Short mmCIF file of C-alpha atoms in Angstrom, two decimals:
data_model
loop_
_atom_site.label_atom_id
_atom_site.label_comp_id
_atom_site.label_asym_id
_atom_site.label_seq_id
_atom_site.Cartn_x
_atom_site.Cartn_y
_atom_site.Cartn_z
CA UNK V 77 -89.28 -1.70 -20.77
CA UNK V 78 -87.49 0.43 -23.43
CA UNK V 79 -86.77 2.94 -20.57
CA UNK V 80 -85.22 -0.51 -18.38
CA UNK V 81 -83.04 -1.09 -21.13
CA UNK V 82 -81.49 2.30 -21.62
CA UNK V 83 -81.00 2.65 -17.77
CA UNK V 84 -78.96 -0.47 -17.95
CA UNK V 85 -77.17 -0.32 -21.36
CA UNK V 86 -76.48 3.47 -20.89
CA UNK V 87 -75.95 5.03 -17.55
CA UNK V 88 -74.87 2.62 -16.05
CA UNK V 89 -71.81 2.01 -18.09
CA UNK V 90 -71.61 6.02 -17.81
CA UNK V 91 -71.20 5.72 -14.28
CA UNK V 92 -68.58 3.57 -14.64
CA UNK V 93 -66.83 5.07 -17.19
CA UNK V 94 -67.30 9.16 -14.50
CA UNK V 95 -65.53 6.73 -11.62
CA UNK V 96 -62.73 5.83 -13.27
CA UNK V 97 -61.75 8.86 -14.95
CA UNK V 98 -62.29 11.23 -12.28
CA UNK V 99 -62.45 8.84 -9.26
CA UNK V 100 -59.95 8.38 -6.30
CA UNK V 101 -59.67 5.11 -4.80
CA UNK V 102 -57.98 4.26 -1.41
CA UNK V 103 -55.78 1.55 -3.03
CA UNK V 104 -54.16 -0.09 -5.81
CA UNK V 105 -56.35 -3.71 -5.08
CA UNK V 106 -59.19 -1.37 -4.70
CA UNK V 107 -58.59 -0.13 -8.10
CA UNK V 108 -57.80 -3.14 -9.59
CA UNK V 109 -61.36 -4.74 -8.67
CA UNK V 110 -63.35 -2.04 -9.69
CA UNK V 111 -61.93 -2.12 -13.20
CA UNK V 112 -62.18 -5.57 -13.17
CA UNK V 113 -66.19 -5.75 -12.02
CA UNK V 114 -66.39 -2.84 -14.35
CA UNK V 115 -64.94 -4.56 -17.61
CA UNK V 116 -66.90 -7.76 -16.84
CA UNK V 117 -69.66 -5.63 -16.55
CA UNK V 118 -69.31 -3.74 -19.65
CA UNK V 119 -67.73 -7.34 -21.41
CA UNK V 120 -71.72 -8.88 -20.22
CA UNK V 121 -73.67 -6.34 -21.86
CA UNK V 122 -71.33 -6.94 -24.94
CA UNK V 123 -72.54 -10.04 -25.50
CA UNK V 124 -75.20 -10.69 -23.73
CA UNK V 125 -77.08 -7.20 -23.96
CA UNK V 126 -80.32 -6.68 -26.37
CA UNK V 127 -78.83 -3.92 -28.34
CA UNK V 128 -81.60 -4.14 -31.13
CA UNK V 129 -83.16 -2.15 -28.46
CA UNK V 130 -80.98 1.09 -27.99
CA UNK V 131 -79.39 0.61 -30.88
CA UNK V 132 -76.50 -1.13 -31.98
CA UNK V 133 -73.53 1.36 -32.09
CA UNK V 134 -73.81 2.11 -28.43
CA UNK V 135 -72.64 -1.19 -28.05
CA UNK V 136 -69.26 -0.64 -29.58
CA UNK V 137 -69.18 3.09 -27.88
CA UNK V 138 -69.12 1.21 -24.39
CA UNK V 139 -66.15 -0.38 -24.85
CA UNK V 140 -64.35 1.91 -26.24
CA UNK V 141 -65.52 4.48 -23.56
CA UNK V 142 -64.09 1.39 -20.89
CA UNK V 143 -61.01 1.05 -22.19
CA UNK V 144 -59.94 4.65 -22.69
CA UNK V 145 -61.35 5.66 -19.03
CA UNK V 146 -59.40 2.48 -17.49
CA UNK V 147 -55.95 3.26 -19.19
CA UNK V 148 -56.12 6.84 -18.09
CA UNK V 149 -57.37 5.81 -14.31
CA UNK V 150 -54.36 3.51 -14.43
CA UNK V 151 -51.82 5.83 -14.36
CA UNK V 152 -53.77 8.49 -12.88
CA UNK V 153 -53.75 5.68 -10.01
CA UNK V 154 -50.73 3.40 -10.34
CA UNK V 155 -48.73 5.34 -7.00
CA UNK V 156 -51.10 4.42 -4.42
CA UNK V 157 -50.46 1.94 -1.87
CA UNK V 158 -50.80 -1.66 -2.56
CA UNK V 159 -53.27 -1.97 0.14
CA UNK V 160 -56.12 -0.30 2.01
CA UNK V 161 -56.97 0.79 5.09
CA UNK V 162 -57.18 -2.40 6.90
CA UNK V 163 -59.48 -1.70 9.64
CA UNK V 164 -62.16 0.38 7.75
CA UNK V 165 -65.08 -1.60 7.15
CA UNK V 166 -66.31 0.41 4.03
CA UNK V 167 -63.32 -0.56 2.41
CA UNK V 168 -63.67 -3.88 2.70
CA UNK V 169 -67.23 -4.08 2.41
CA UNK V 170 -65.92 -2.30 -0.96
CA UNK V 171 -63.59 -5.26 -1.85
CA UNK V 172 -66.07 -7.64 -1.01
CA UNK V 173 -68.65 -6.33 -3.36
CA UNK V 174 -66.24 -5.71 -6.59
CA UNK V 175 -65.64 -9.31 -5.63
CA UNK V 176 -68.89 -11.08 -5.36
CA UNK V 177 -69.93 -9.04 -8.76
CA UNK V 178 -67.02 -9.70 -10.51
CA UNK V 179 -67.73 -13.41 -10.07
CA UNK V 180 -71.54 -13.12 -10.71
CA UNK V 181 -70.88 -11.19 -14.36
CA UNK V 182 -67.66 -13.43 -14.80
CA UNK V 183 -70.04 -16.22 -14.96
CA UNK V 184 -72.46 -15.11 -17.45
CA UNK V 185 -69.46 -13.78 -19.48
CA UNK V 186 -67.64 -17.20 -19.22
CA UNK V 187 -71.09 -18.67 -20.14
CA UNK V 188 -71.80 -16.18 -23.21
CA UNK V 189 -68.07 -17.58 -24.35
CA UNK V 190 -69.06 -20.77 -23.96
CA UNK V 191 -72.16 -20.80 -26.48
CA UNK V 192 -70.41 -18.94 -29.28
CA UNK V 193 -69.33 -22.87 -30.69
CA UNK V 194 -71.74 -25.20 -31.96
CA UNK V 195 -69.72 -28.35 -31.25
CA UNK V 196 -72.06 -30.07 -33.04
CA UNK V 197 -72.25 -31.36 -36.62
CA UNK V 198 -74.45 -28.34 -38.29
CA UNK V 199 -76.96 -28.09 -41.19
CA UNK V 200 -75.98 -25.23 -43.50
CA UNK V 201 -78.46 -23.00 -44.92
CA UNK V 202 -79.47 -20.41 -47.23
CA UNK V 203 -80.34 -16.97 -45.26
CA UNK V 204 -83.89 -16.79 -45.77
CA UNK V 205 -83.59 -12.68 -45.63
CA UNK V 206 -83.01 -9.87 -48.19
CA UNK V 207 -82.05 -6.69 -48.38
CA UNK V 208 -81.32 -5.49 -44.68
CA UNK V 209 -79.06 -5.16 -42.11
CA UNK V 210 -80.15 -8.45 -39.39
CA UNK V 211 -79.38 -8.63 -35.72
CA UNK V 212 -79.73 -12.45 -33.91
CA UNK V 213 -82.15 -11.74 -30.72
CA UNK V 214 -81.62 -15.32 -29.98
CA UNK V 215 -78.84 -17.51 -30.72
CA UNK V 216 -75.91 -19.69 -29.67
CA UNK V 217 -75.34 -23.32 -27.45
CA UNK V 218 -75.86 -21.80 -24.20
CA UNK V 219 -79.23 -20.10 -22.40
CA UNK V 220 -76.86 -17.14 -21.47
CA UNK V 221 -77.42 -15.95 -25.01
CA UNK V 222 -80.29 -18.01 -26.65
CA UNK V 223 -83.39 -19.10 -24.26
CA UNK V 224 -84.06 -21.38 -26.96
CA UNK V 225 -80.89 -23.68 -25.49
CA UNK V 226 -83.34 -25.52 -22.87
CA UNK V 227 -85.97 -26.80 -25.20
CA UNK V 228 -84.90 -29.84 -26.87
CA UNK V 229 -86.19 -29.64 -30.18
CA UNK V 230 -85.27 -25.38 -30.21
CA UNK V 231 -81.86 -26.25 -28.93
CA UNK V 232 -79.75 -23.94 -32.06
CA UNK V 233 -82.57 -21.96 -32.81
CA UNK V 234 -82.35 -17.96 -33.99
CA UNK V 235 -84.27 -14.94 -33.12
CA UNK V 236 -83.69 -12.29 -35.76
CA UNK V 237 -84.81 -8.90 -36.59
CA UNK V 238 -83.78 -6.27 -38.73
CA UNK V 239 -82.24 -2.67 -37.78
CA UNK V 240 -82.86 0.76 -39.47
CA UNK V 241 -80.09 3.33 -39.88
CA UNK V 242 -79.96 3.91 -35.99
CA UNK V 243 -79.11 0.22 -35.53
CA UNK V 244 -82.65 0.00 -33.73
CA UNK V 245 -85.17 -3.11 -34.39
CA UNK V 246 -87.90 -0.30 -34.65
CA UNK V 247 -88.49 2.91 -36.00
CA UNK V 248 -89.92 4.21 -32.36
CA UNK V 249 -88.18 4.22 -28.75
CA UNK V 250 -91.57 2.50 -27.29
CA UNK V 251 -93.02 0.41 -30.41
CA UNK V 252 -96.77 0.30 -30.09
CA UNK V 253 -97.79 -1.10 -33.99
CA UNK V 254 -96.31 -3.56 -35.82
CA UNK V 255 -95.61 -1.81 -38.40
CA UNK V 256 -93.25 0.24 -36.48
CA UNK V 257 -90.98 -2.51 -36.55
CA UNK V 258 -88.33 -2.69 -39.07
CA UNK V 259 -89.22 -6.47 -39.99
CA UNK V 260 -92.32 -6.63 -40.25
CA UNK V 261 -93.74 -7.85 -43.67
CA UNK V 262 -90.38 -8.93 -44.98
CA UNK V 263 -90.59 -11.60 -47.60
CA UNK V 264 -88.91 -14.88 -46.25
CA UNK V 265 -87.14 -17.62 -48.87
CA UNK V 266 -86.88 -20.97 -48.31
CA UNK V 267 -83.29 -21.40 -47.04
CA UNK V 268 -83.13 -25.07 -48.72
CA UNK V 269 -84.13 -27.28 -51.21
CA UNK V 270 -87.19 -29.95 -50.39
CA UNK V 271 -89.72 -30.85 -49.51
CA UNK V 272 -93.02 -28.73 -47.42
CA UNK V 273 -93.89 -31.38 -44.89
CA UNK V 274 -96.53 -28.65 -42.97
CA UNK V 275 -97.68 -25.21 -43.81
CA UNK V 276 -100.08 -23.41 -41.70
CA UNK V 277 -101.94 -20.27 -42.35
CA UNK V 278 -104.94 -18.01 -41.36
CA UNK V 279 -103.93 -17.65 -37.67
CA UNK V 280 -104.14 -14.22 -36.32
CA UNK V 281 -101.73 -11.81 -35.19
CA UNK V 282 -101.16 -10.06 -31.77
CA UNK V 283 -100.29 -6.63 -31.02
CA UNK V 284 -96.49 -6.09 -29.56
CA UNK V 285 -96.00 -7.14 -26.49
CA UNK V 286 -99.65 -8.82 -25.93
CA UNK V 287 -98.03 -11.77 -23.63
CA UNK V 288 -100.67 -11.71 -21.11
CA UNK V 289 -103.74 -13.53 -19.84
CA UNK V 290 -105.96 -12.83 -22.74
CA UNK V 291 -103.59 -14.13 -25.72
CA UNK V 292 -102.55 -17.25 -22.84
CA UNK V 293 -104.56 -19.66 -24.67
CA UNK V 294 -104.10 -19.11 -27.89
CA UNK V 295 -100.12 -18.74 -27.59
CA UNK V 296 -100.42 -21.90 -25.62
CA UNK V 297 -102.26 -23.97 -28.42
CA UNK V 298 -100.42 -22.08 -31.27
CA UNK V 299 -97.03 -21.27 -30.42
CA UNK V 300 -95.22 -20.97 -33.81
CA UNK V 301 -98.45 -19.42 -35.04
CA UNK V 302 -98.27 -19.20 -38.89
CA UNK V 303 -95.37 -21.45 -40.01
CA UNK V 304 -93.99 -23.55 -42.25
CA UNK V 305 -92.24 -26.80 -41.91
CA UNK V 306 -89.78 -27.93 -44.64
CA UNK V 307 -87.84 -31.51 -44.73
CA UNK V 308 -84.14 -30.75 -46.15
CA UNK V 309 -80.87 -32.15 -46.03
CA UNK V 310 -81.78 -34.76 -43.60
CA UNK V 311 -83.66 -32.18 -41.28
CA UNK V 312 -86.87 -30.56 -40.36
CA UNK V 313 -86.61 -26.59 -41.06
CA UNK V 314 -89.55 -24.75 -38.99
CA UNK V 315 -89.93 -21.12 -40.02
CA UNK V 316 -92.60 -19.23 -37.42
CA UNK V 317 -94.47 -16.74 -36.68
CA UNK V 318 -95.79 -15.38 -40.20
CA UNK V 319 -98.01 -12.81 -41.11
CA UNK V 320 -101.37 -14.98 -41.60
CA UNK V 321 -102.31 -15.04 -45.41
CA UNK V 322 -98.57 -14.39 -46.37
CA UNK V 323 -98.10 -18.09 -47.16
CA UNK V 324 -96.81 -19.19 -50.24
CA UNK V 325 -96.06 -23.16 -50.66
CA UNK V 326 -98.40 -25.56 -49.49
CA UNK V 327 -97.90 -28.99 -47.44
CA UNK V 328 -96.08 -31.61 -49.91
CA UNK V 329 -94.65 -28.96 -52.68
CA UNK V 330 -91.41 -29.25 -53.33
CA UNK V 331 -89.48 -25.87 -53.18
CA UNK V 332 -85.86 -25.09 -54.10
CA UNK V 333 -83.16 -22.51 -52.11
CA UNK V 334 -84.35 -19.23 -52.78
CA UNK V 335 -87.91 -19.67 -53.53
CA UNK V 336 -90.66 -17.67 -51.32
CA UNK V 337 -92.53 -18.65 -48.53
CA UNK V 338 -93.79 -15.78 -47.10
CA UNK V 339 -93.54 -12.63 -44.77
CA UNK V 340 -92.48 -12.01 -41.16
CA UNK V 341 -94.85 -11.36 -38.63
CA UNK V 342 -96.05 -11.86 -35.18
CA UNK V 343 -98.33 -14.41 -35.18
CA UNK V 344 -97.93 -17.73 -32.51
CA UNK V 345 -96.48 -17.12 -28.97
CA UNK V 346 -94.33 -14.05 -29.69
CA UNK V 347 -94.01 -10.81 -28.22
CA UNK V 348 -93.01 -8.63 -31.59
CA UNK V 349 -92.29 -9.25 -35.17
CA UNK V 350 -89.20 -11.40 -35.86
CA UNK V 351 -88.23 -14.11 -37.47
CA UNK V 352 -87.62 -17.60 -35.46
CA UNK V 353 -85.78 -20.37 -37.54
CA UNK V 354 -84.58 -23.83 -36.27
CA UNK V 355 -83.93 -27.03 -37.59
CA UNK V 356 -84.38 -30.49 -35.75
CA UNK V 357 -84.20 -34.19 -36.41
CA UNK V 358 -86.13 -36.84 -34.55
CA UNK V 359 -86.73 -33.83 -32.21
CA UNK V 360 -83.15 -33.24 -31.34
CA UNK V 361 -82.31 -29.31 -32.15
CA UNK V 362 -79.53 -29.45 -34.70
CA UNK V 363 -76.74 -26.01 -35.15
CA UNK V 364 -77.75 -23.73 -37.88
CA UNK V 365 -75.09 -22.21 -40.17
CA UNK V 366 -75.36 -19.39 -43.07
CA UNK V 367 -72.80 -19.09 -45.20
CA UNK V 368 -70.64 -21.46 -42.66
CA UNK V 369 -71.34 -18.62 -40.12
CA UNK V 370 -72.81 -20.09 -36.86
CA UNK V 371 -74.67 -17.05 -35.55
CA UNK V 372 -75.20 -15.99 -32.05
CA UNK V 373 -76.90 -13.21 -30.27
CA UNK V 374 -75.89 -10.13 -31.43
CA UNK V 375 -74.46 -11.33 -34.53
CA UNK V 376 -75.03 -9.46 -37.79
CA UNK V 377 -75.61 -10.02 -41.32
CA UNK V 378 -75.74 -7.84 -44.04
CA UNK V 379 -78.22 -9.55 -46.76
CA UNK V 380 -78.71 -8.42 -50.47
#
């Protein structure tokens, strides 16, 4: 999978970047929607792209690689003829495809856009985080950027993990332990003040990436795995996926902002250590904001 993603994130913009600073093309329109599929290509990985995964300053390198290949192509290219050879079916089986992908990325870009607002009334929050560099997996008001979006109650919710010095979620291309996972055991505070409607511990833990038949069942039955469930500020705040026996508050304690709860794991329907956070009321996801930031994927934040 880690192999997928650096295929896609990497070489592909690399490809991209070769055509347009040593390419020919036939024609100014064919120029013109090549650099356009290839900056809504590059513009969809920007903010839609995992980059936990390769690492987040590739994802800034990208861009910067687009942009300096597409000013040089354009004057490298900016005599040619307005149009094509008209009867040459390559060509406009070219045209067509710049076209049709264009539009396809376009989309997810336009949606990616789209869910960077809450345009809702939000709850604001203490970051329940520490000492790290965090990277949103999951978030924002559309499914292009935050799977979450299509379950009712998860509507606003976050994905987070934390990045080492690479700007990598783990400290290993292919992650095989949890423990190779920058995140993992991370003590988690209580990003509000109230009361612990539901705290449960003592459920085990899977190995990364263990969504298959054999854990089916149990992520089925237990999908937050070891969480807890705090009533605040006119919401319910679920916090998942704990290490089992990290607990520390107990159903009906009251808690105050800041106090610990426990540590990050992988416990529940999850396929690696991370943090999930989301607040509801009467079962109706409700926008999350830290320090009046509403976060979406690929956001960062820089906790002390």
């Amino acid at each position: 999978m880690t192999l997928f993603y650096w295929l896609i994130y990497v070489l592909v913009p690399l490809v991209f970047f070769i055509q347009l600073w040593r390419g020919k093309f036939t024609s100014r329109r064919a120029w013109t929607l090549y650099t356009v599929m290839a900056g809504l290509f590059i513009a969809y990985l920007f903010l839609v792209g995992r980059w936990d995964v390769v690492g987040y300053f590739p994802r800034i390198l990208i861009v910067v690689m687009f942009l300096t290949a597409a000013v040089r192509s354009f004057f490298k290219n900016r005599d040619l003829a307005r149009r094509g050879p008209r009867k040459s079916w390559k060509y406009r089986f070219n045209l067509i495809t710049y076209t049709a992908l264009s539009l396809y990325f376009g989309a997810f870009v336009l949606l990616a856009l789209w869910g960077m607002s809450d345009r809702e009334k939000p709850v604001h929050l203490h970051f329940p985080l520490q000492d790290g560099v965090y990277h949103v997996v999951h978030g924002g008001s559309t499914t292009a950027i935050n799977y979450h979006h299509t379950h009712r109650a998860q509507a606003y919710a976050l994905d987070m993990v934390k990045l080492n010095r690479a700007g990598m979620r783990a400290n290993h291309l292919s992650p095989e332990s949890l423990r190779q996972f920058v995140i993992y055991q991370d003590p988690l505070y209580s990003p509000c003040s109230g009361e612990v409607i539901q705290a449960v511990d003592g459920l085990k833990e899977l190995e990364p990436f263990e969504m298959n038949r054999d854990t089916q069942s149990y992520r089925q039955q237990h999908p937050t795995g070891n969480h807890v469930r705090i009533g605040c500020k006119g919401v319910e705040v679920v916090i998942a996926h704990l290490v089992p026996g990290s607990l520390q508050v107990e159903k009906g304690q009251r808690i105050e902002a800041g106090d610990p709860i426990g540590r990050v794991g992988n416990s529940g329907n999850t396929s690696e250590p991370h943090l999930h956070i989301h607040a509801e009321k009467n079962g109706q996801g409700v926008p999350i904001r830290f320090g009046g930031r509403f976060l979406i994927r690929n956001s960062l934040v820089f906790s002390r």
